[in-house]
Structures are given as structure tokens and as C-alpha cells.
Coordinates of C-alpha atoms and ligand atoms in Angstrom, one line a residue:
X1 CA -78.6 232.4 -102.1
X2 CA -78.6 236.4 -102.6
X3 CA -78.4 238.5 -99.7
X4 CA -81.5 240.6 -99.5
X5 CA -81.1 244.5 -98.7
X6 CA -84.5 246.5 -97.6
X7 CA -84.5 250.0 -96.8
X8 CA -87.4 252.1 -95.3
X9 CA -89.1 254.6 -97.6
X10 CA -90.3 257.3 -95.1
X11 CA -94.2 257.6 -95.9
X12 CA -94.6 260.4 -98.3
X13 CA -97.1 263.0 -98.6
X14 CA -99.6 261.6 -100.8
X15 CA -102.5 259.2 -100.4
X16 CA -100.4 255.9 -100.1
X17 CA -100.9 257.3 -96.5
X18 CA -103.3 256.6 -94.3
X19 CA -103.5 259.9 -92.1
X20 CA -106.5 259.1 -90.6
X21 CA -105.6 256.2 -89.3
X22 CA -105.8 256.5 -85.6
X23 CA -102.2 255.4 -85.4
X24 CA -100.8 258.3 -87.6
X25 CA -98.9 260.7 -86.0
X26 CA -96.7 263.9 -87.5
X27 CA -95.1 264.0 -91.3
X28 CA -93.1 266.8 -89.7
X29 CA -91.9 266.2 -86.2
X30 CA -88.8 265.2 -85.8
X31 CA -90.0 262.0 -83.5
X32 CA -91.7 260.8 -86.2
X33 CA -88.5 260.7 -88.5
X34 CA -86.4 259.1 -85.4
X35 CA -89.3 256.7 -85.2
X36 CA -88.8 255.1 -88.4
X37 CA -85.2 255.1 -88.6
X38 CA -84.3 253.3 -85.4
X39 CA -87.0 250.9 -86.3
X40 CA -85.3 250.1 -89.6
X41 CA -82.0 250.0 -87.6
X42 CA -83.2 247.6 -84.9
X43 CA -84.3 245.5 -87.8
X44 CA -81.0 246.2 -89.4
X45 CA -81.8 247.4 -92.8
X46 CA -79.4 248.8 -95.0
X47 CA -81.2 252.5 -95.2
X48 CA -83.2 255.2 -94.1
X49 CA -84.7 256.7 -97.4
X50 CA -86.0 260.7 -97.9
X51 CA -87.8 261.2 -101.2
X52 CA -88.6 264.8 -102.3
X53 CA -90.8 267.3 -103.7
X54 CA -90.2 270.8 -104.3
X55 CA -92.8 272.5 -104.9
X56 CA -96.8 272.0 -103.5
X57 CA -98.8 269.9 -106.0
X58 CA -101.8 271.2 -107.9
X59 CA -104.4 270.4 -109.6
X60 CA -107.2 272.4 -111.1
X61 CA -104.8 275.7 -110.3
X62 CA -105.1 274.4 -106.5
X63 CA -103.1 273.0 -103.7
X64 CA -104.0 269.2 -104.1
X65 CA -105.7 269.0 -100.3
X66 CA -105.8 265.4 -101.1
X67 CA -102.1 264.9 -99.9
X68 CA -100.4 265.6 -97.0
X69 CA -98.8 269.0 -98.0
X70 CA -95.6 270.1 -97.4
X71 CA -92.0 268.3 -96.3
X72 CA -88.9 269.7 -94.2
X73 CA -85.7 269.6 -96.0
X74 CA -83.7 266.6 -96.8
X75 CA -80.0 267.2 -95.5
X76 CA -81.1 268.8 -92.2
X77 CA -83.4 265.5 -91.5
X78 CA -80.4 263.2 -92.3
X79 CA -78.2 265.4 -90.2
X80 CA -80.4 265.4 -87.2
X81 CA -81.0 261.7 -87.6
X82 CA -77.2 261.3 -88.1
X83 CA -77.0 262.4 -84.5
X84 CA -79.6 259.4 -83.0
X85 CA -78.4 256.5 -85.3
X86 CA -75.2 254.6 -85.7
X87 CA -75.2 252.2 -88.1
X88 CA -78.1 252.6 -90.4
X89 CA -77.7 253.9 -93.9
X90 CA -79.0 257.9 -94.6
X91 CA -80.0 258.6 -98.2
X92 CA -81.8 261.5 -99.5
X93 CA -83.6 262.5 -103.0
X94 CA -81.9 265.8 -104.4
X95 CA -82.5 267.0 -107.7
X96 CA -79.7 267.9 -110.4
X97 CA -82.0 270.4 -112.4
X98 CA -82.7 272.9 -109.8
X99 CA -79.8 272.8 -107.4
X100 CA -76.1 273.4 -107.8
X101 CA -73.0 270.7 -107.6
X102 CA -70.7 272.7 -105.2
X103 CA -73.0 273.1 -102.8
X104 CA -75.0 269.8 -103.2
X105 CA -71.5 268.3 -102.7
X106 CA -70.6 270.1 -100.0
X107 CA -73.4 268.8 -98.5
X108 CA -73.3 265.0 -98.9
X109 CA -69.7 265.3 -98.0
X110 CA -70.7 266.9 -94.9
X111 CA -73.6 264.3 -94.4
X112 CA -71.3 261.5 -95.2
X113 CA -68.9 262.7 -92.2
X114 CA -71.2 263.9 -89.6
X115 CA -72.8 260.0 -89.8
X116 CA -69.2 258.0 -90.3
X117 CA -69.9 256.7 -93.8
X118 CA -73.5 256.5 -94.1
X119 CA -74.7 259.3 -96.7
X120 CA -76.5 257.9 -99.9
X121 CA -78.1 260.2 -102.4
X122 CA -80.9 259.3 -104.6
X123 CA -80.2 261.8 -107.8
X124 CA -83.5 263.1 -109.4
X125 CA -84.0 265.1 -112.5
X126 CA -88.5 266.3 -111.4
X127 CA -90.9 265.6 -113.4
X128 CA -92.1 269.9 -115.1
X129 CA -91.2 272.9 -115.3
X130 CA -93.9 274.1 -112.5
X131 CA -91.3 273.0 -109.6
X132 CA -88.8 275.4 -111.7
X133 CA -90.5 278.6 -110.8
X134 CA -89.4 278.2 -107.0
X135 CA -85.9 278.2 -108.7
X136 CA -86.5 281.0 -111.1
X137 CA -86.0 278.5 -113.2
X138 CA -89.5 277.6 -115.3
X139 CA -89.5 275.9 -118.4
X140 CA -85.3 276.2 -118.4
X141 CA -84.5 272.8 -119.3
X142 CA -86.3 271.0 -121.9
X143 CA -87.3 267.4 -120.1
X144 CA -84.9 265.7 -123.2
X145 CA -82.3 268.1 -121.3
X146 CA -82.6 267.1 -117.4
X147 CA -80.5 263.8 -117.9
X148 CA -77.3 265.6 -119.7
X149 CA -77.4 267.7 -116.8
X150 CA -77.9 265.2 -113.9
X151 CA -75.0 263.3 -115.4
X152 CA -72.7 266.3 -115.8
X153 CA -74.0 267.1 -112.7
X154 CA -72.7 264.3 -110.8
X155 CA -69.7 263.7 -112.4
X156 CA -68.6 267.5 -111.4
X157 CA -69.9 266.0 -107.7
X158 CA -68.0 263.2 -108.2
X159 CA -64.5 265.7 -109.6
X160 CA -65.0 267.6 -106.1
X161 CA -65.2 264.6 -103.9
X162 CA -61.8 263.5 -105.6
X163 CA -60.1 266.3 -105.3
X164 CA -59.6 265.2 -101.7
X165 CA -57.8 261.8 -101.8
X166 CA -57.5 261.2 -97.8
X167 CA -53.7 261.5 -97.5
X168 CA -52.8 264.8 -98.2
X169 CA -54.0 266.1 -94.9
X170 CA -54.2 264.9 -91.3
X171 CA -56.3 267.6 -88.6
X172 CA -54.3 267.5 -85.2
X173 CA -56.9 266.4 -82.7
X174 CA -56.2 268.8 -80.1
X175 CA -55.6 272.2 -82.1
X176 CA -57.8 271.1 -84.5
X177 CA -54.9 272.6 -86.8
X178 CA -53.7 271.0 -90.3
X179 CA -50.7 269.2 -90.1
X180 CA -49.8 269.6 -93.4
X181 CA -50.9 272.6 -96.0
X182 CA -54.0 271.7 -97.7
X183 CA -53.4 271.4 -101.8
X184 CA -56.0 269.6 -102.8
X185 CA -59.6 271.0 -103.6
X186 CA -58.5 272.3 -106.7
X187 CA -61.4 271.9 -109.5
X188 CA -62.4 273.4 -112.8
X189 CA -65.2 272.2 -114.5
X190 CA -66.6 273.7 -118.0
X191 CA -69.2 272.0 -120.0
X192 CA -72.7 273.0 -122.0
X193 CA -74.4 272.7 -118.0
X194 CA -71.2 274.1 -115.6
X195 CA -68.6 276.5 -116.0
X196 CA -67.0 276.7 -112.1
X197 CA -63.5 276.7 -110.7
X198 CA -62.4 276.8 -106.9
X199 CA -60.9 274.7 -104.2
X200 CA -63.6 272.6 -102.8
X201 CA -63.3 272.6 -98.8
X202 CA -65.1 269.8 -97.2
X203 CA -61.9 267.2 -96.8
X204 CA -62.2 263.2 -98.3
X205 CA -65.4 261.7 -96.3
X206 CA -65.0 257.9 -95.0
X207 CA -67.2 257.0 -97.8
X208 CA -65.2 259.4 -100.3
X209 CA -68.3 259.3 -102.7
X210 CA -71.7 259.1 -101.1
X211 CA -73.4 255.8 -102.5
X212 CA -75.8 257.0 -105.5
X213 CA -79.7 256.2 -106.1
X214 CA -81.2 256.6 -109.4
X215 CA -84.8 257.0 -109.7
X216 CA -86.8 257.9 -113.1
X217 CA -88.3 255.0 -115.4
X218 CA -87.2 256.5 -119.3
X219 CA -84.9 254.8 -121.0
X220 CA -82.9 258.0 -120.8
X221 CA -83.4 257.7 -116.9
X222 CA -82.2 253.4 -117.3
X223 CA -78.9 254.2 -119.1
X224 CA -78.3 257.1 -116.8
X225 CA -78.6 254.9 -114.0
X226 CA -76.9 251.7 -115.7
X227 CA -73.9 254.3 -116.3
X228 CA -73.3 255.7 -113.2
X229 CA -75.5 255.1 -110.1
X230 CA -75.3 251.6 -107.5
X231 CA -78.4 251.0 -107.3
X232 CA -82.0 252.2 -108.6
X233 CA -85.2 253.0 -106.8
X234 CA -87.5 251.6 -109.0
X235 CA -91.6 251.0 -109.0
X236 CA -92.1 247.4 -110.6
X237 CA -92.4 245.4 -107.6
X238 CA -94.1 242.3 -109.3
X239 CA -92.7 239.2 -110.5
X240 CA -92.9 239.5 -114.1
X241 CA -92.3 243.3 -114.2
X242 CA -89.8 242.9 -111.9
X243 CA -88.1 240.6 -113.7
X244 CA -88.2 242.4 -117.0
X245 CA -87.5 245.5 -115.6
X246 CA -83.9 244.0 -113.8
X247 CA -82.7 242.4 -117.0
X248 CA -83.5 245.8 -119.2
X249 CA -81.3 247.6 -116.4
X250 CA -78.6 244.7 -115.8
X251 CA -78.0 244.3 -120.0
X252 CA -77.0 247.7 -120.3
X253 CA -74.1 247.9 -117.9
X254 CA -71.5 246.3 -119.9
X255 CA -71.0 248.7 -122.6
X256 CA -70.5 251.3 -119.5
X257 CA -67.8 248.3 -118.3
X258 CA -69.5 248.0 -115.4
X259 CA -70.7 244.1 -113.6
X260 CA -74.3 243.3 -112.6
X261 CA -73.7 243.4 -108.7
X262 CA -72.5 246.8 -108.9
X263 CA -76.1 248.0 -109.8
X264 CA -79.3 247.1 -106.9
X265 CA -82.8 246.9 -108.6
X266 CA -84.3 248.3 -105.3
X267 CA -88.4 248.7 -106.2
X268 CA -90.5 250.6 -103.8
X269 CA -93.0 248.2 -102.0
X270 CA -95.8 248.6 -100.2
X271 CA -97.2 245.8 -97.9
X272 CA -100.4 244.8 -95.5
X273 CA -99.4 242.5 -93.0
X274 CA -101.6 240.7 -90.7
X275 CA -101.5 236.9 -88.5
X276 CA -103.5 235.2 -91.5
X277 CA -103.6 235.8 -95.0
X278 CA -107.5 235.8 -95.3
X279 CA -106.9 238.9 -92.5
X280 CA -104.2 240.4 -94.2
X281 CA -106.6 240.3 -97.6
X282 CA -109.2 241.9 -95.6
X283 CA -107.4 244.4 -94.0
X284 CA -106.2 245.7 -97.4
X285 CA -109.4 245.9 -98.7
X286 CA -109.8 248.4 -96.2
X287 CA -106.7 250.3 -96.2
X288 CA -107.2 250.9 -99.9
X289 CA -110.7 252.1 -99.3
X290 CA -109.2 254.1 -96.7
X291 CA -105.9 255.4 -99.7
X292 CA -109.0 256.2 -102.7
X293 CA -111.7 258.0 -101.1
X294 CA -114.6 259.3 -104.0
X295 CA -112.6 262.7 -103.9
X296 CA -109.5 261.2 -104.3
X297 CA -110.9 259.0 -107.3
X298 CA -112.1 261.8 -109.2
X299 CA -108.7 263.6 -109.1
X300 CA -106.8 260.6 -110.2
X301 CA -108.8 260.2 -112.9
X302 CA -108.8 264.0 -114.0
X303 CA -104.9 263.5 -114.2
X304 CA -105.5 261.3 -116.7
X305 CA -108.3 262.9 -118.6
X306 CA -106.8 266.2 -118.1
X307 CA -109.9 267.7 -117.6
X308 CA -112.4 269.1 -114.6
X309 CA -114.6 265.5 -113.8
X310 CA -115.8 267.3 -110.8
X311 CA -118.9 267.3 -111.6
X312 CA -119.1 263.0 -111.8
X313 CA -120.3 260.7 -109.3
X314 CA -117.9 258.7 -107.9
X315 CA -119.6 256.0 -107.3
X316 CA -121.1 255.5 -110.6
X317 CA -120.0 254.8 -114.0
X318 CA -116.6 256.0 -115.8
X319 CA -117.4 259.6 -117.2
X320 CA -118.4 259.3 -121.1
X321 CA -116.3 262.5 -122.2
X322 CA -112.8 262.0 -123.9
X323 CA -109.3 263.2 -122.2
X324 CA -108.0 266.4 -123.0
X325 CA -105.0 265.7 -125.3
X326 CA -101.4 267.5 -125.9
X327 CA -100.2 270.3 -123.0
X328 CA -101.2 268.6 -119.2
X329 CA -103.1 271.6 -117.8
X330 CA -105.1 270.2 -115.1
X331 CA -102.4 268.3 -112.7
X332 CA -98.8 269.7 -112.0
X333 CA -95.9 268.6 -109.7
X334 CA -97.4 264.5 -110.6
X335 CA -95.5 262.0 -111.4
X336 CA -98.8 260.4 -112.7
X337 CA -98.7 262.6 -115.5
X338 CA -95.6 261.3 -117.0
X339 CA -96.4 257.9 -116.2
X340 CA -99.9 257.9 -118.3
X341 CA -98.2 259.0 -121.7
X342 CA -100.8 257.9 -123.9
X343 CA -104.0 258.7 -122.2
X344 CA -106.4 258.0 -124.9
X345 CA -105.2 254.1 -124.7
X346 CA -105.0 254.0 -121.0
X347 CA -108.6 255.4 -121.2
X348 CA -109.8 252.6 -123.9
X349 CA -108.4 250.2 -121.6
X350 CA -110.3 251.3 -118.0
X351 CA -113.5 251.5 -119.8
X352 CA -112.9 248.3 -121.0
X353 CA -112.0 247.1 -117.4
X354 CA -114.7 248.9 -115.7
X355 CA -117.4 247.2 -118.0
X356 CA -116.1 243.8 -118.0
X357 CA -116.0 243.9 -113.9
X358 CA -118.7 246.1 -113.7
X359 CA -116.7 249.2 -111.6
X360 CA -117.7 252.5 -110.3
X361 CA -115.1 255.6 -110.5
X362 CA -114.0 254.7 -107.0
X363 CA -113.7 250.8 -107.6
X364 CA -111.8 251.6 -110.9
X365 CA -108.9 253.6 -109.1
X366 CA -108.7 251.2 -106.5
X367 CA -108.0 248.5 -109.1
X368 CA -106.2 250.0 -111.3
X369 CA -104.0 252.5 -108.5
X370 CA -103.6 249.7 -105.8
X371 CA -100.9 250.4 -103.9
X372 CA -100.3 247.0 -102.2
X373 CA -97.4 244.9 -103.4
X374 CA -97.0 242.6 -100.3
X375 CA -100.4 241.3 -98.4
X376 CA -100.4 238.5 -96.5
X377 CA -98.8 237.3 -92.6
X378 CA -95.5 237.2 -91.8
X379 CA -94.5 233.9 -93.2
X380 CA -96.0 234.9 -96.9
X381 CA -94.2 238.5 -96.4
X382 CA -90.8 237.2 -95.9
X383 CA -91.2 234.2 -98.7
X384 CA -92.9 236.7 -101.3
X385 CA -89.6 239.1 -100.7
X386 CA -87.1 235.9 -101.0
X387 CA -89.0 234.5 -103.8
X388 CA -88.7 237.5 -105.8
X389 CA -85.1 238.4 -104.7
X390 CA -83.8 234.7 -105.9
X391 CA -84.9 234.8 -109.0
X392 CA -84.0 238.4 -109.9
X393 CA -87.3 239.8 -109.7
X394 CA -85.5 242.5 -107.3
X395 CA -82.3 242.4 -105.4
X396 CA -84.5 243.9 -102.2
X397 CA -86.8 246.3 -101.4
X398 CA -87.6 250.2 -100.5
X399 CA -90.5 249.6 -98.3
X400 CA -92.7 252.4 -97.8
X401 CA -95.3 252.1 -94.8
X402 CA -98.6 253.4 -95.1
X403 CA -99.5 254.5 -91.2
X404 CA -96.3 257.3 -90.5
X405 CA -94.4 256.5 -88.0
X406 CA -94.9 253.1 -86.7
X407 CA -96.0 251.1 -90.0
X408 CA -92.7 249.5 -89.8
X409 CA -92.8 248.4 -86.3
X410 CA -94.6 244.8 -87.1
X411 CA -92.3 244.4 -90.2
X412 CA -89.5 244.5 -87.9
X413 CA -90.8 242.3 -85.3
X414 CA -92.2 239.9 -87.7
X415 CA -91.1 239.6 -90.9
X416 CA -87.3 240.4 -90.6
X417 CA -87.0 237.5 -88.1
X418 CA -88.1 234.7 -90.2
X419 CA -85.9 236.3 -93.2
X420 CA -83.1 236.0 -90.8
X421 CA -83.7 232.3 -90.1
X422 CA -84.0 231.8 -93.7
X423 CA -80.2 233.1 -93.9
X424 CA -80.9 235.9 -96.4
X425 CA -81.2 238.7 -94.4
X426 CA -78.6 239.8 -91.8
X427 CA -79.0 239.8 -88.4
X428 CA -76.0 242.3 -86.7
X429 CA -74.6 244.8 -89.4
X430 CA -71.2 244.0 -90.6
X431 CA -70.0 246.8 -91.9
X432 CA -70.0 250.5 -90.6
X433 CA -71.0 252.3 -94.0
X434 CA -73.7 252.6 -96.2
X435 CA -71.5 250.8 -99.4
X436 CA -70.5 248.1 -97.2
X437 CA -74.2 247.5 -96.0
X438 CA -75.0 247.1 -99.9
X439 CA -72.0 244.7 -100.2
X440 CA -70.8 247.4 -103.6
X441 CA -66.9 247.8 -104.1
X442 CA -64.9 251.0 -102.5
Ligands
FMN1 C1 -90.0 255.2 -108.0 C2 -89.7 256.6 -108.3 C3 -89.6 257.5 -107.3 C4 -89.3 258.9 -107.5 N1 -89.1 259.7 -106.5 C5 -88.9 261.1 -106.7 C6 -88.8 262.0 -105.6 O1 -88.9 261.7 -104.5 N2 -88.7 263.3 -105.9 C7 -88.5 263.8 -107.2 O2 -88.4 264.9 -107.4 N3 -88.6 262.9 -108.2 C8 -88.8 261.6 -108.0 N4 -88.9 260.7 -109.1 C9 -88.9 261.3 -110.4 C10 -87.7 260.9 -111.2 O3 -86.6 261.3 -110.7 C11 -87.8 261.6 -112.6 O4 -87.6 262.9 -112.5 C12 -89.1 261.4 -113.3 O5 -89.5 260.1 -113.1 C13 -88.9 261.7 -114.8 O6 -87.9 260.9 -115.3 P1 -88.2 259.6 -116.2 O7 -88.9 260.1 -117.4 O8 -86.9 258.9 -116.5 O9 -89.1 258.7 -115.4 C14 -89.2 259.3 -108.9 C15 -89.4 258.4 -109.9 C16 -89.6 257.1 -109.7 C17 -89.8 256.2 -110.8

């Protein structure tokens, strides 16, 4: 039977999350962050998992008040939390378009040896050119462009991590002096993204490379990750998706050489768990009343109509006007708006839904935008995960909680036990580094 690997997706900053849920606490404190992650440790998960954004959504020309706003930065979480974990896997979501590869490696290296082995990076290309202007960098690299980049990107990562192979150099413990003269570090890297050449400085972490995350659904983004990451962070968490999704990804590493278990199809996954199922079913009714309020409705349709729908009721019927077609004006900084690429069919088919069931705005987005993948009690939990993990639906999950910080807390308690008994799920880390908790070659 397959070993399953979960990870914990810190809840992000849109409206998967319940923030008034009396239970909620801080997106920003650090508690909050330490919260989650020794609570995935205690349950021994393989990772701790930062997603990103750069810039402040909008929609309408406004900050979209319908998320949380705002995130600290990445590396100096992971660092801090570095300092109040030991075994527990630390991966962050850094982008390749509007950052630089010396300094991004510098960084994971540094990551990877303030937390013995434990770094991971999930490499992201962004979704527009809107996040660029923080970067001065609007509208530089045509979307087609993002992937060249992110793979020349990490490949120079990669050149700088080698450059330090381990044994040229040995730091004397009390002087803190080199024993020998440091050579290595030497790089020169010239292509149509990068022309650099130094001597990188951060010396060969225990990991040597930190262990790389691939998220981004285009084919472009598949045989990106099929060439060079170890495991992707996907969003098709059903069975037959699932399933379809994992062989599309696992048929394309041969040409690249590479052998299905050195690739993880990792979907996010949300879940409602509860003592009964009939609670559990119940309870998610309300949570995703509580995720699509009539405000939040309207603005998830308007990113698909790309057009003010303000002015609609949402509790009554779908609005009768047609999207807006060609440039997305009305939504920026959404992945939504990639993921709807043909608007006027994904229109054609929610009217059609909406009449057959009868649904207003509101009950439309909550059919359609559910964001439940796992409902049920523990028992259901942990055999829906192993069902779909035998039979190559996923090879584990990214689970993201929808109350911050303690929606992991009755996973841990109550799920990851009866996975345990069911010998698929470990119950004491083995390893001491992130690679070795995935079970991926050195
Ligand atoms: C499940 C999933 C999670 C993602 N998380 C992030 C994120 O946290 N930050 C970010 O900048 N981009 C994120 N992305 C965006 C992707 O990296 C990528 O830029 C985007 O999906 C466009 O690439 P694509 O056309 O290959 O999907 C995510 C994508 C997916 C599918």
C-alpha cells in the first residue's frame, strides 16, 4: 500500500476562510503561524506550506474587501518557525518572474540550514501583469514567457546550490574560521532571461537543493513541472479529476528520464469534519453559507462576466446580460480569471444549471465554487484520503483549513490516528529532512 504524505496549507487570504468564525484568530501574528505548524508536526505531516500573493487584489479598480488582505513575507515566516519546529517540513511559494535567482537562492539555502534540511519551495510564475507594477515590472513578460523563465530560473538556482559540493570546506567550530580556502561558488550564467557571474556564498545546505513545488495548471505549467519539480501542488482533488490529472502529469516524465515516484501529485484539499456524516453534511452547508455571502456571490460572478453586476440581487435569478469578452478589466491579481478561459461557455453552462435546479446568484456560487473536498467524520476522512491515494487519484494531500489557526487541530486528533492504524500514514518521522519525509532520492 502507498504511503500517504499530507502537508498543511496555511489558510490563505480569501473567502475559503471563515473569519468570522468565532474560533478565528490572526492571519498575521506569529502565534497563529506556530499554531498550525506544530499541529501538523504533532500529527507528523511531511510540511508546513506558505502560498503567496504579491500584490492586493482588486476588483472594480478596488481592494477586494471580500478577502482577508494582506500577508507577511514568506522566508522570514519559515525562518521564525524554523526556530519553534524540528522536524516538520518548511516550504514556501516564490515567484520566478518578479524576483531574482541569486538572491532567491541565497535564501532557500539559508532556510534550508537554519531548519537542518527542511526548506521546500513551491516555484510560481503569477497569474498578470498587475502584480508586476510592485516590481516595476508591468506587462514585462508575456504570460507564454513566465515558464522559459521559471525554468531558466531554477536551473541557475539549482547551478548556485552546486557550486558548493560539501567537501571543499569544513568551518572550525570554535573560530568559526575556514579550514581550508573556499573555491567553490564560482557561477556564470547567460541566457535570453540571466546574464550574472560571481561566487555564490551561502556554503552546500544538508538538503543541497531545497525540495521543489510546482503549482500552475497549463500544459506549459505540467511539463514544467514533469521536468523538473518533485512534486506538484495541484487543485483536482476528486476521484476522476484526480485520476486524470496524475496520469496527464506521470506520462510526461519519461521523455525528461525521470520515474513516476520522483514526482507527488499533492492537490489542495479542503475538508468539514464532524462525529457523524449527516453532521459533517450539515455543518458544511453552513460553512459554505458562511465562505459565499450575497456580496461575495456577486464578485465571483463579475470575474467571470467581467463586468459591474452590482446592481443584481443576489438572491434572485442569474443576471440576463452577456460577459464582457477579450482584455479582463474588472478582476486583477485572480487566479479565477485564468481558470474561466472561455467565459461565454462557462456562462451557457450556469444558466443551464441554475434553471434546471432552480438557483439564485448565491446558491449558484455555492454550487458551482464549493470549496469542500472532504466532509464527513473521521472514519469517512481518513478512508476518502486512502481511497483516493491507492488508486492514484493523488499521492496525498495539501490540506488547507478553513477556521486560521486551529482548523487543523481535530484533523490531528482524529483523522491522522485512524490513518496510522490503517498503516499508511506514519506515526514518528523517520527521516530528519524534508526529501526524506517525501521518501524522493538525494
Ligand atoms: C493550486 C494552485 C495554487 C497556486 N498558488 C499560488 C500562490 O500561492 N501564489 C502565486 O503567485 N501563484 C499561485 N498559483 C499560480 C500559478 O503558479 C501560476 O502562476 C498560474 O496558475 C498560471 O499558470 P498556469 O497557466 O500554468 O496555471 C497557484 C496555482 C495553482 C493551480
Amino acid at each position: 500500500m502507498k504511503q500517504i504524505h499530507l502537508a498543511a496549507h496555511f489558510p490563505g487570504v480569501n473567502n475559503t476562510t471563515v473569519w468570522s468564525d468565532p474560533k478565528a484568530g490572526s492571519h498575521i501574528d506569529f502565534a497563529s503561524f506556530a499554531h498550525l505548524a506544530r499541529t501538523a508536526e504533532r500529527a507528523k505531516f511531511d510540511f508546513f506550506f506558505l502560498a503567496e500573493g504579491l500584490r492586493l487584489r482588486e476588483q472594480g479598480g478596488q481592494i477586494y474587501d471580500l478577502d482577508v488582505v494582506g500577508r507577511p513575507d514568506t522566508f522570514t515566516v519559515l525562518a521564525a518557525l524554523a526556530a519553534v519546529t524540528e522536524r516538520i517540513g518548511l516550504t514556501g511559494t516564490i515567484n520566478s518572474t518578479f524576483n531574482e535567482p541569486y538572491e532567491v537562492a541565497r535564501q532557500f539555502a539559508s532556510l534550508d540550514h537554519l531548519s537542518a534540511g527542511r526548506a521546500g519551495w513551491n516555484v510560481v510564475t503569477s497569474w498578470d501583469a498587475f502584480t508586476g507594477e510592485n516590481f516595476r515590472r508591468g506587462g514585462y513578460l508575456a504570460a507564454e514567457d513566465r515558464y522559459a523563465r521559471a525554468e531558466s530560473f531554477l536551473r541557475t538556482a539549482w547551478e548556485l546550490f552546486d557550486t558548493w559540493h560539501g567537501d571543499e570546506i569544513v568551518a572550525d567550530a570554535q573560530s568559526g574560521r575556514f579550514l581550508r580556502e573556499p573555491g567553490p561558488g564560482k557561477f556564470r550564467r547567460q541566457d535570453a532571461f540571466f546574464d550574472i557571474a560571481g561566487q555564490f556564498n551561502v556554503p552546500r545546505s544538508p538538503q543541497g537543493r531545497p525540495v521543489i513545488l510546482q503549482a500552475g495548471d497549463s500544459n506549459e505549467g505540467r511539463e514544467f513541472a514533469a521536468a523538473t519539480a518533485d512534486a506538484i501542488f495541484g487543485r483536482h482533488a476528486t476521484r476522476d479529476e484526480g485520476r486524470a490529472f496524475y496520469r496527464d502529469v506521470k506520462d510526461r516524465l519519461a521523455k525528461y528520464g525521470r520515474t513516476e515516484n520522483q514526482l507527488l501529485i499533492l492537490p489542495a484539499a479542503t475538508f468539514i469534519l464532524a462525529d457523524t456524516d449527516a453532521e459533517a453534511n450539515e455543518l458544511a452547508h453552513e460553512v459554505r453559507r458562511a465562505q459565499i455571502s450575497g456580496p461575495t456571490a456577486l464578485r465571483f460572478l463579475e470575474q467571470v462576466w467581467n463586468r459591474d453586476l452590482s446592481g443584481y440581487d443576489p438572491d434572485g435569478p442569474l443576471p440576463d446580460v452577456d460577459p464582457v469578452l477579450g482584455e479582463h478589466t474588472v478582476a486583477r491579481g485572480r487566479a479565477s480569471v485564468r481558470m474561466f478561459r472561455d467565459p461565454q461557455a462557462t456562462v451557457a453552462e450556469w444558466r443551464a444549471l441554475a434553471d434546471e435546479k432552480k438557483l439564485s446568484v448565491r446558491e449558484l456560487v455555492i454550487a458551482v465554487g464549493g470549496r469542500q473536498d472532504l466532509i464527513g467524520s473521521p472514519a469517512t476522512i481518513a478512508d476518502t484520503i486512502n481511497d483516493l491515494v491507492q488508486n492514484d487519484a493523488a499521492d496525498g494531500f495539501i490540506l488547507v483549513p478553513h477556521v486560521t489557526p486551529g482548523g487543523l487541530d481535530d484533523f490531528a486528533d482524529r483523522v491522522v490516528p485512524l490513518l496510522q492504524e490503517r498503516g499508511v500514514f506514519r506515526s514518528e518521522y523517520t527521516g530528519t529532512t524534508l526529501r526524506e519525509h517525501l521518501g524522493l532520492d538525494a
